[in-house]
PDB file of C-alpha atoms in Angstrom:
ATOM      1  CA  MET R   1      76.245-163.372 -26.400  1.00  0.00           C
ATOM      2  CA  LYS R   2      75.814-159.669 -27.147  1.00  0.00           C
ATOM      3  CA  VAL R   3      76.277-158.775 -30.812  1.00  0.00           C
ATOM      4  CA  GLU R   4      77.006-155.081 -31.468  1.00  0.00           C
ATOM      5  CA  THR R   5      76.681-153.194 -34.756  1.00  0.00           C
ATOM      6  CA  CYS R   6      79.434-151.187 -36.402  1.00  0.00           C
ATOM      7  CA  ALA R   7      78.892-147.414 -36.127  1.00  0.00           C
ATOM      8  CA  PHE R   8      80.106-146.890 -39.708  1.00  0.00           C
ATOM      9  CA  SER R   9      79.268-149.957 -41.771  1.00  0.00           C
ATOM     10  CA  GLY R  10      76.311-151.369 -39.859  1.00  0.00           C
ATOM     11  CA  HIS R  11      77.821-154.889 -39.869  1.00  0.00           C
ATOM     12  CA  LYS R  12      77.606-157.196 -36.849  1.00  0.00           C
ATOM     13  CA  ILE R  13      80.465-157.170 -34.341  1.00  0.00           C
ATOM     14  CA  TYR R  14      80.838-160.358 -32.313  1.00  0.00           C
ATOM     15  CA  PRO R  15      82.338-160.394 -28.782  1.00  0.00           C
ATOM     16  CA  GLY R  16      86.112-159.972 -28.730  1.00  0.00           C
ATOM     17  CA  LYS R  17      86.175-158.361 -32.181  1.00  0.00           C
ATOM     18  CA  GLY R  18      86.300-154.750 -33.326  1.00  0.00           C
ATOM     19  CA  MET R  19      87.342-151.633 -31.447  1.00  0.00           C
ATOM     20  CA  THR R  20      85.679-148.908 -29.399  1.00  0.00           C
ATOM     21  CA  PHE R  21      86.267-145.206 -29.991  1.00  0.00           C
ATOM     22  CA  ILE R  22      85.135-142.655 -27.415  1.00  0.00           C
ATOM     23  CA  ARG R  23      84.743-139.141 -28.782  1.00  0.00           C
ATOM     24  CA  SER R  24      85.595-136.079 -26.656  1.00  0.00           C
ATOM     25  CA  ASP R  25      81.874-135.514 -26.018  1.00  0.00           C
ATOM     26  CA  ALA R  26      81.804-139.005 -24.386  1.00  0.00           C
ATOM     27  CA  ARG R  27      79.882-140.618 -27.274  1.00  0.00           C
ATOM     28  CA  LEU R  28      80.789-144.261 -27.861  1.00  0.00           C
ATOM     29  CA  PHE R  29      81.476-145.684 -31.345  1.00  0.00           C
ATOM     30  CA  LYS R  30      82.046-149.374 -32.060  1.00  0.00           C
ATOM     31  CA  PHE R  31      83.878-150.231 -35.272  1.00  0.00           C
ATOM     32  CA  GLY R  32      84.001-153.738 -36.711  1.00  0.00           C
ATOM     33  CA  SER R  33      87.185-153.246 -38.710  1.00  0.00           C
ATOM     34  CA  ARG R  34      90.148-150.966 -39.240  1.00  0.00           C
ATOM     35  CA  LYS R  35      88.683-150.056 -42.633  1.00  0.00           C
ATOM     36  CA  ALA R  36      85.466-148.779 -41.017  1.00  0.00           C
ATOM     37  CA  ARG R  37      87.406-146.821 -38.393  1.00  0.00           C
ATOM     38  CA  ALA R  38      89.685-145.273 -41.032  1.00  0.00           C
ATOM     39  CA  HIS R  39      86.746-144.164 -43.178  1.00  0.00           C
ATOM     40  CA  TYR R  40      85.035-142.715 -40.101  1.00  0.00           C
ATOM     41  CA  ASN R  41      88.198-140.800 -39.160  1.00  0.00           C
ATOM     42  CA  MET R  42      88.444-139.451 -42.727  1.00  0.00           C
ATOM     43  CA  ARG R  43      84.845-138.250 -42.319  1.00  0.00           C
ATOM     44  CA  HIS R  44      83.605-140.323 -45.243  1.00  0.00           C
ATOM     45  CA  ASN R  45      79.891-140.767 -45.702  1.00  0.00           C
ATOM     46  CA  PRO R  46      78.757-144.381 -45.183  1.00  0.00           C
ATOM     47  CA  ARG R  47      75.834-143.701 -47.539  1.00  0.00           C
ATOM     48  CA  LYS R  48      78.320-143.406 -50.409  1.00  0.00           C
ATOM     49  CA  MET R  49      80.281-146.568 -49.600  1.00  0.00           C
ATOM     50  CA  ALA R  50      78.772-149.488 -51.498  1.00  0.00           C
ATOM     51  CA  TRP R  51      79.918-152.062 -48.906  1.00  0.00           C
ATOM     52  CA  THR R  52      78.055-150.503 -45.938  1.00  0.00           C
ATOM     53  CA  GLN R  53      74.630-151.650 -44.800  1.00  0.00           C
ATOM     54  CA  VAL R  54      73.324-148.072 -44.990  1.00  0.00           C
ATOM     55  CA  PHE R  55      74.175-147.896 -48.706  1.00  0.00           C
ATOM     56  CA  ARG R  56      72.623-151.315 -49.342  1.00  0.00           C
ATOM     57  CA  ARG R  57      69.439-150.320 -47.532  1.00  0.00           C
ATOM     58  CA  MET R  58      69.217-147.024 -49.452  1.00  0.00           C
ATOM     59  CA  HIS R  59      69.751-148.692 -52.834  1.00  0.00           C
ATOM     60  CA  LYS R  60      67.454-151.680 -52.133  1.00  0.00           C
ATOM     61  CA  LYS R  61      70.211-154.281 -52.426  1.00  0.00           C
ATOM     62  CA  GLY R  62      70.191-157.815 -51.077  1.00  0.00           C
ATOM     63  CA  ASN R  63      67.465-159.263 -48.909  1.00  0.00           C
ATOM     64  CA  LEU R  64      64.860-156.519 -48.755  1.00  0.00           C
ATOM     65  CA  SER R  65      62.552-158.434 -46.438  1.00  0.00           C
ATOM     66  CA  SER R  66      64.895-157.817 -43.498  1.00  0.00           C
ATOM     67  CA  PHE R  67      64.784-154.039 -44.068  1.00  0.00           C
ATOM     68  CA  LYS R  68      61.118-153.693 -44.875  1.00  0.00           C
ATOM     69  CA  ALA R  69      58.700-152.843 -42.087  1.00  0.00           C
ATOM     70  CA  LYS R  70      55.820-155.236 -41.634  1.00  0.00           C
ATOM     71  CA  LYS R  71      52.653-154.210 -43.414  1.00  0.00           C
ATOM     72  CA  SER R  72      49.817-153.555 -41.031  1.00  0.00           C
ATOM     73  CA  ARG R  73      46.496-155.198 -41.719  1.00  0.00           C
ATOM     74  CA  ARG R  74      43.825-152.836 -42.921  1.00  0.00           C
ATOM     75  CA  VAL R  75      40.484-153.031 -41.183  1.00  0.00           C
ATOM     76  CA  VAL R  76      37.755-153.438 -43.772  1.00  0.00           C
ATOM     77  CA  LYS R  77      34.440-151.969 -42.704  1.00  0.00           C
ATOM     78  CA  PHE R  78      31.217-153.435 -43.954  1.00  0.00           C
ATOM     79  CA  GLN R  79      27.630-152.980 -42.890  1.00  0.00           C
ATOM     80  CA  ARG R  80      25.162-155.697 -42.113  1.00  0.00           C
ATOM     81  CA  GLY R  81      21.700-155.900 -40.694  1.00  0.00           C
ATOM     82  CA  PHE R  82      20.865-156.935 -37.157  1.00  0.00           C
ATOM     83  CA  VAL R  83      17.885-158.361 -35.290  1.00  0.00           C
ATOM     84  CA  GLY R  84      14.678-156.663 -36.396  1.00  0.00           C
ATOM     85  CA  ALA R  85      16.199-154.603 -39.221  1.00  0.00           C
ATOM     86  CA  SER R  86      17.687-155.608 -42.534  1.00  0.00           C
ATOM     87  CA  LEU R  87      20.461-153.600 -44.177  1.00  0.00           C
ATOM     88  CA  ALA R  88      18.014-152.121 -46.715  1.00  0.00           C
ATOM     89  CA  GLU R  89      15.722-150.849 -43.929  1.00  0.00           C
ATOM     90  CA  ILE R  90      18.633-149.274 -42.077  1.00  0.00           C
ATOM     91  CA  ARG R  91      19.831-147.514 -45.244  1.00  0.00           C
ATOM     92  CA  GLU R  92      16.313-146.190 -45.938  1.00  0.00           C
ATOM     93  CA  LYS R  93      16.077-144.724 -42.426  1.00  0.00           C
ATOM     94  CA  VAL R  94      19.479-143.065 -42.731  1.00  0.00           C
ATOM     95  CA  GLN R  95      18.562-141.593 -46.121  1.00  0.00           C
ATOM     96  CA  ALA R  96      15.250-140.296 -44.737  1.00  0.00           C
ATOM     97  CA  GLN R  97      17.102-138.556 -41.907  1.00  0.00           C
ATOM     98  CA  ARG R  98      19.532-136.976 -44.385  1.00  0.00           C
ATOM     99  CA  ASP R  99      16.660-135.701 -46.524  1.00  0.00           C
ATOM    100  CA  LEU R 100      14.921-134.257 -43.457  1.00  0.00           C
ATOM    101  CA  ARG R 101      18.110-132.454 -42.432  1.00  0.00           C
ATOM    102  CA  ALA R 102      18.529-131.030 -45.946  1.00  0.00           C
ATOM    103  CA  VAL R 103      14.943-129.695 -45.912  1.00  0.00           C
ATOM    104  CA  LYS R 104      15.487-128.067 -42.502  1.00  0.00           C
ATOM    105  CA  LYS R 105      18.729-126.524 -43.719  1.00  0.00           C
ATOM    106  CA  GLN R 106      16.974-124.999 -46.736  1.00  0.00           C
ATOM    107  CA  ALA R 107      14.221-123.610 -44.513  1.00  0.00           C
ATOM    108  CA  VAL R 108      16.795-121.950 -42.262  1.00  0.00           C
ATOM    109  CA  ALA R 109      18.599-120.524 -45.308  1.00  0.00           C
ATOM    110  CA  LYS R 110      15.310-119.029 -46.601  1.00  0.00           C
ATOM    111  CA  ALA R 111      14.597-117.501 -43.192  1.00  0.00           C
ATOM    112  CA  LYS R 112      18.059-115.953 -43.153  1.00  0.00           C
ATOM    113  CA  GLY R 113      17.523-114.618 -46.674  1.00  0.00           C
ATOM    114  CA  ALA R 114      14.387-112.772 -45.535  1.00  0.00           C
ATOM    115  CA  SER R 115      16.292-110.891 -42.827  1.00  0.00           C
ATOM    116  CA  ALA R 116      19.121-110.005 -45.205  1.00  0.00           C
ATOM    117  CA  LYS R 117      22.354-108.612 -43.828  1.00  0.00           C
ATOM    118  CA  PRO R 118      23.351-105.108 -44.873  1.00  0.00           C
ATOM    119  CA  THR R 119      25.673-105.105 -47.861  1.00  0.00           C
ATOM    120  CA  LYS R 120      29.350-104.263 -47.587  1.00  0.00           C
ATOM    121  CA  ALA R 121      28.795-100.774 -49.005  1.00  0.00           C
ATOM    122  CA  GLU R 122      26.021-100.064 -46.481  1.00  0.00           C
ATOM    123  CA  ARG R 123      28.204-101.214 -43.601  1.00  0.00           C
ATOM    124  CA  ARG R 124      31.060 -98.989 -44.811  1.00  0.00           C
ATOM    125  CA  ALA R 125      28.781 -95.980 -45.064  1.00  0.00           C
ATOM    126  CA  ALA R 126      27.493 -96.593 -41.530  1.00  0.00           C
ATOM    127  CA  LYS R 127      31.048 -96.881 -40.225  1.00  0.00           C
ATOM    128  CA  LYS R 128      32.087 -93.603 -41.905  1.00  0.00           C
ATOM    129  CA  ALA R 129      29.070 -91.809 -40.465  1.00  0.00           C
ATOM    130  CA  LYS R 130      29.937 -93.106 -36.997  1.00  0.00           C
ATOM    131  CA  ARG R 131      33.534 -91.882 -37.343  1.00  0.00           C
ATOM    132  CA  ALA R 132      32.413 -88.455 -38.569  1.00  0.00           C
ATOM    133  CA  GLU R 133      30.021 -88.174 -35.607  1.00  0.00           C
ATOM    134  CA  LYS R 134      32.794 -89.113 -33.198  1.00  0.00           C
ATOM    135  CA  ALA R 135      35.163 -86.516 -34.690  1.00  0.00           C
ATOM    136  CA  ALA R 136      32.512 -83.773 -34.579  1.00  0.00           C
ATOM    137  CA  LYS R 137      31.873 -84.127 -30.825  1.00  0.00           C
ATOM    138  CA  THR R 138      33.341 -81.278 -28.795  1.00  0.00           C
ATOM    139  CA  VAL R 139      35.802 -82.214 -26.129  1.00  0.00           C
ATOM    140  CA  LYS R 140      34.910 -80.914 -22.694  1.00  0.00           C
ATOM    141  CA  ALA R 141      37.704 -78.778 -21.259  1.00  0.00           C
ATOM    142  CA  GLY R 142      39.394 -80.343 -18.274  1.00  0.00           C
ATOM    143  CA  ARG R 143      40.274 -78.696 -14.991  1.00  0.00           C
ATOM    144  CA  PRO R 144      43.100 -76.173 -15.451  1.00  0.00           C
ATOM    145  CA  ASN R 145      46.459 -76.877 -13.848  1.00  0.00           C
ATOM    146  CA  LEU R 146      46.637 -74.823 -10.712  1.00  0.00           C
ATOM    147  CA  GLY R 147      50.142 -75.713  -9.693  1.00  0.00           C
ATOM    148  CA  GLY R 148      50.805 -76.996  -6.214  1.00  0.00           C
ATOM    149  CA  ARG R 149      52.842 -79.986  -5.401  1.00  0.00           C
TER     150      ARG R 149
END
């Protein structure tokens, strides 16, 4: 037994009940009652009709459990030791590695600081000088047009 749902109200339509409306774009609409069909034809909004399932769902009426999606279980992560290493030992090793990385990072930063980049003003001045040099260059005269073809 195939149970349809009403295109307007969202109610169940059992076999042999309701009516089918086929729009000019070949879309099929099943209506459970004349009332639903009439409201659809008058272009009423089912969200504003208190008796439709859409309205009830929007306004949290009735049995909410049927509308609510199932909650997914959250995976809870937790650490534990394994053969040959307790959790404390593992954490110590990880912390030591972090400290080592931080020290290396600082060393690299100091090395970069020694070979300091030119400041913005210096870069601008260099750019201007380059432009001025480019503009000052004389352009070599090309071959004169001699006519022909």
